[in-house]
Amino acid sequence: SATGPRPPSRRLRSVFDLCKVGLESLAPSFLVPRLDGRELADIYFKTEEYAPAIAEYINANELAPHDEIILIKLGNSYKLNGNNEKALQTYQKVLDLNANNEDALFNMGLIFAEQSKIKEAKEKFEKIIELNPNYTYAYYALAMSFETENELNKAIFNYEKFIELSNEDAVNESIKEKINYLKIKLQQ
């Protein structure tokens, strides 16, 4: 007996799986939005479902292997899913395509800083500043790296540069407090 369309036989991970299975049987094709792999990956990413986002970005990357944006998003997904090594490998692929990709450099620098590879982190942040002297958060990250190594004058300089370029008043206030703290620490 025909009682209407049957639901998909496999269990759905989320509502977004409806875009991939079963939806065609529920509505005429002209009503079903078609999402390419990148769009679907972006949806997964925005909903913090990083494992399926990774799978979709990999698929999208196979169709567009030189798309730096897809690779950056894939790297970000790996990072947020806890796989820093895969993230670094993916960001390196971006740099192989474009050695001056600021997003790849910045994200690699953040991972290196997180791994206490401060020299490598500073190299990435300094390269970004060389490429784009207005990349505000590169100064902040570089300042934090200098602070970690107790190079307080360099940290203060970069925090001040961040404030000069930033228009985020709330953040700037906390950075000013940090600068004052570091100046007092230098006098001790």
CSV table of C-alpha atoms in Angstrom, one decimal:
chain,number,residue,atom,x,y,z
A,1,SER,CA,0.0,0.0,0.0
A,2,ALA,CA,1.3,3.4,-1.0
A,3,THR,CA,1.2,5.8,2.0
A,4,GLY,CA,3.6,8.4,0.7
A,5,PRO,CA,7.4,8.6,0.5
A,6,ARG,CA,9.3,6.4,2.9
A,7,PRO,CA,12.0,7.9,5.1
A,8,PRO,CA,15.6,7.2,4.3
A,9,SER,CA,16.6,3.8,5.5
A,10,ARG,CA,19.9,4.9,7.1
A,11,ARG,CA,20.0,6.9,10.3
A,12,LEU,CA,20.6,10.6,9.8
A,13,ARG,CA,23.5,12.3,11.6
A,14,SER,CA,21.7,15.6,11.5
A,15,VAL,CA,19.1,17.6,9.6
A,16,PHE,CA,21.7,18.5,7.1
A,17,ASP,CA,21.9,14.9,6.0
A,18,LEU,CA,18.5,15.5,4.5
A,19,CYS,CA,20.3,17.5,1.9
A,20,LYS,CA,22.1,14.3,0.8
A,21,VAL,CA,19.6,11.5,1.3
A,22,GLY,CA,15.9,11.1,1.0
A,23,LEU,CA,14.9,14.7,0.4
A,24,GLU,CA,14.4,14.2,-3.3
A,25,SER,CA,11.7,11.7,-2.5
A,26,LEU,CA,9.9,14.2,-0.3
A,27,ALA,CA,9.4,17.1,-2.7
A,28,PRO,CA,9.5,17.8,-6.4
A,29,SER,CA,13.1,18.3,-7.6
A,30,PHE,CA,12.5,22.0,-8.4
A,31,LEU,CA,11.7,22.6,-4.7
A,32,VAL,CA,14.8,20.8,-3.4
A,33,PRO,CA,17.8,23.1,-2.9
A,34,ARG,CA,21.0,21.6,-4.4
A,35,LEU,CA,24.0,22.1,-2.2
A,36,ASP,CA,27.5,21.5,-3.5
A,37,GLY,CA,30.0,19.9,-1.3
A,38,ARG,CA,31.5,23.2,-0.2
A,39,GLU,CA,28.1,24.7,0.8
A,40,LEU,CA,27.3,21.6,2.7
A,41,ALA,CA,30.7,21.6,4.4
A,42,ASP,CA,30.2,25.2,5.4
A,43,ILE,CA,26.8,24.3,7.0
A,44,TYR,CA,28.5,21.5,9.0
A,45,PHE,CA,31.3,23.8,10.0
A,46,LYS,CA,29.0,26.6,11.2
A,47,THR,CA,27.1,24.0,13.3
A,48,GLU,CA,30.4,22.8,14.7
A,49,GLU,CA,30.0,19.3,13.1
A,50,TYR,CA,33.7,19.2,12.1
A,51,ALA,CA,34.0,15.5,11.1
A,52,PRO,CA,31.3,15.7,8.3
A,53,ALA,CA,32.7,19.2,7.4
A,54,ILE,CA,36.1,17.6,6.8
A,55,ALA,CA,34.6,14.9,4.6
A,56,GLU,CA,32.7,17.5,2.5
A,57,TYR,CA,35.7,19.8,2.2
A,58,ILE,CA,37.8,16.9,1.1
A,59,ASN,CA,35.2,16.1,-1.6
A,60,ALA,CA,35.1,19.8,-2.6
A,61,ASN,CA,38.9,19.9,-2.7
A,62,GLU,CA,39.0,16.9,-5.1
A,63,LEU,CA,36.8,18.9,-7.5
A,64,ALA,CA,38.9,22.1,-7.0
A,65,PRO,CA,42.4,21.1,-5.8
A,66,HIS,CA,43.8,24.6,-6.2
A,67,ASP,CA,41.1,26.4,-4.3
A,68,GLU,CA,42.9,28.0,-1.3
A,69,ILE,CA,39.7,28.9,0.5
A,70,ILE,CA,38.5,25.3,0.5
A,71,LEU,CA,41.9,24.2,1.9
A,72,ILE,CA,41.9,26.9,4.5
A,73,LYS,CA,38.4,25.8,5.7
A,74,LEU,CA,39.6,22.1,5.6
A,75,GLY,CA,42.6,23.1,7.8
A,76,ASN,CA,40.3,25.0,10.2
A,77,SER,CA,38.0,22.0,10.4
A,78,TYR,CA,40.9,19.7,11.2
A,79,LYS,CA,42.2,22.2,13.8
A,80,LEU,CA,38.8,22.5,15.5
A,81,ASN,CA,38.3,18.8,15.4
A,82,GLY,CA,41.6,18.4,17.4
A,83,ASN,CA,43.9,17.3,14.6
A,84,ASN,CA,46.7,19.9,14.5
A,85,GLU,CA,49.0,17.8,12.4
A,86,LYS,CA,46.5,17.4,9.6
A,87,ALA,CA,45.7,21.1,9.9
A,88,LEU,CA,49.3,22.0,9.5
A,89,GLN,CA,49.7,19.7,6.5
A,90,THR,CA,46.6,21.3,4.9
A,91,TYR,CA,47.8,24.9,5.6
A,92,GLN,CA,51.2,23.9,4.1
A,93,LYS,CA,49.3,22.8,0.9
A,94,VAL,CA,47.9,26.3,0.7
A,95,LEU,CA,51.3,27.8,1.1
A,96,ASP,CA,52.6,25.4,-1.7
A,97,LEU,CA,49.9,27.0,-3.9
A,98,ASN,CA,50.5,30.6,-2.6
A,99,ALA,CA,53.4,31.2,-0.3
A,100,ASN,CA,51.9,34.5,0.7
A,101,ASN,CA,48.5,33.3,1.9
A,102,GLU,CA,48.0,35.2,5.1
A,103,ASP,CA,45.3,33.0,6.6
A,104,ALA,CA,47.5,29.9,6.2
A,105,LEU,CA,50.5,31.6,7.7
A,106,PHE,CA,48.4,33.0,10.6
A,107,ASN,CA,46.7,29.6,11.4
A,108,MET,CA,50.0,27.8,11.2
A,109,GLY,CA,51.5,30.4,13.6
A,110,LEU,CA,48.7,29.9,16.1
A,111,ILE,CA,49.2,26.1,16.0
A,112,PHE,CA,52.9,26.5,16.5
A,113,ALA,CA,52.3,28.9,19.4
A,114,GLU,CA,49.9,26.4,20.9
A,115,GLN,CA,52.6,23.7,20.6
A,116,SER,CA,55.2,26.0,22.3
A,117,LYS,CA,57.1,26.2,19.0
A,118,ILE,CA,57.5,29.9,19.5
A,119,LYS,CA,60.3,30.5,17.0
A,120,GLU,CA,58.2,28.9,14.2
A,121,ALA,CA,55.2,30.9,15.3
A,122,LYS,CA,57.0,34.2,15.3
A,123,GLU,CA,58.4,33.5,11.8
A,124,LYS,CA,54.8,33.0,10.5
A,125,PHE,CA,53.5,36.2,12.3
A,126,GLU,CA,56.5,38.3,11.1
A,127,LYS,CA,56.0,37.1,7.5
A,128,ILE,CA,52.3,38.2,7.6
A,129,ILE,CA,53.3,41.6,8.9
A,130,GLU,CA,55.9,41.9,6.2
A,131,LEU,CA,53.2,41.0,3.6
A,132,ASN,CA,50.5,43.1,5.2
A,133,PRO,CA,51.5,45.7,7.8
A,134,ASN,CA,47.8,46.2,8.6
A,135,TYR,CA,47.0,42.6,9.6
A,136,THR,CA,46.0,43.6,13.2
A,137,TYR,CA,45.9,40.2,14.9
A,138,ALA,CA,49.3,39.2,13.6
A,139,TYR,CA,50.7,41.9,15.9
A,140,TYR,CA,48.7,40.6,18.8
A,141,ALA,CA,49.8,37.0,18.2
A,142,LEU,CA,53.4,38.1,17.7
A,143,ALA,CA,53.2,40.1,21.0
A,144,MET,CA,51.9,37.1,22.8
A,145,SER,CA,54.8,35.0,21.4
A,146,PHE,CA,57.4,37.6,22.5
A,147,GLU,CA,55.7,37.7,25.9
A,148,THR,CA,56.0,34.0,26.2
A,149,GLU,CA,59.7,34.2,25.7
A,150,ASN,CA,59.9,37.1,28.2
A,151,GLU,CA,60.9,39.6,25.5
A,152,LEU,CA,58.8,42.2,27.1
A,153,ASN,CA,59.9,45.3,25.1
A,154,LYS,CA,59.1,43.5,21.8
A,155,ALA,CA,55.8,42.3,23.3
A,156,ILE,CA,54.9,45.9,24.3
A,157,PHE,CA,55.8,47.3,20.9
A,158,ASN,CA,53.6,44.7,19.1
A,159,TYR,CA,50.7,45.2,21.6
A,160,GLU,CA,50.9,48.9,21.0
A,161,LYS,CA,50.9,48.4,17.2
A,162,PHE,CA,47.8,46.2,17.6
A,163,ILE,CA,46.0,49.0,19.5
A,164,GLU,CA,47.1,51.5,16.9
A,165,LEU,CA,45.5,49.4,14.1
A,166,SER,CA,42.5,48.0,16.0
A,167,ASN,CA,39.1,49.6,16.4
A,168,GLU,CA,37.9,47.1,19.0
A,169,ASP,CA,37.6,49.3,22.1
A,170,ALA,CA,36.9,46.6,24.5
A,171,VAL,CA,39.8,44.5,23.4
A,172,ASN,CA,42.1,47.6,23.3
A,173,GLU,CA,41.3,48.3,26.9
A,174,SER,CA,42.4,44.9,28.1
A,175,ILE,CA,45.5,45.2,26.0
A,176,LYS,CA,46.3,48.6,27.5
A,177,GLU,CA,46.1,46.9,30.9
A,178,LYS,CA,48.4,44.2,29.8
A,179,ILE,CA,50.9,46.8,28.5
A,180,ASN,CA,50.8,48.6,31.8
A,181,TYR,CA,51.4,45.3,33.6
A,182,LEU,CA,54.4,44.5,31.3
A,183,LYS,CA,55.9,47.9,31.8
A,184,ILE,CA,55.7,47.5,35.6
A,185,LYS,CA,57.2,44.0,35.2
A,186,LEU,CA,60.1,45.6,33.2
A,187,GLN,CA,60.8,48.1,36.0
A,188,GLN,CA,61.2,45.3,38.6
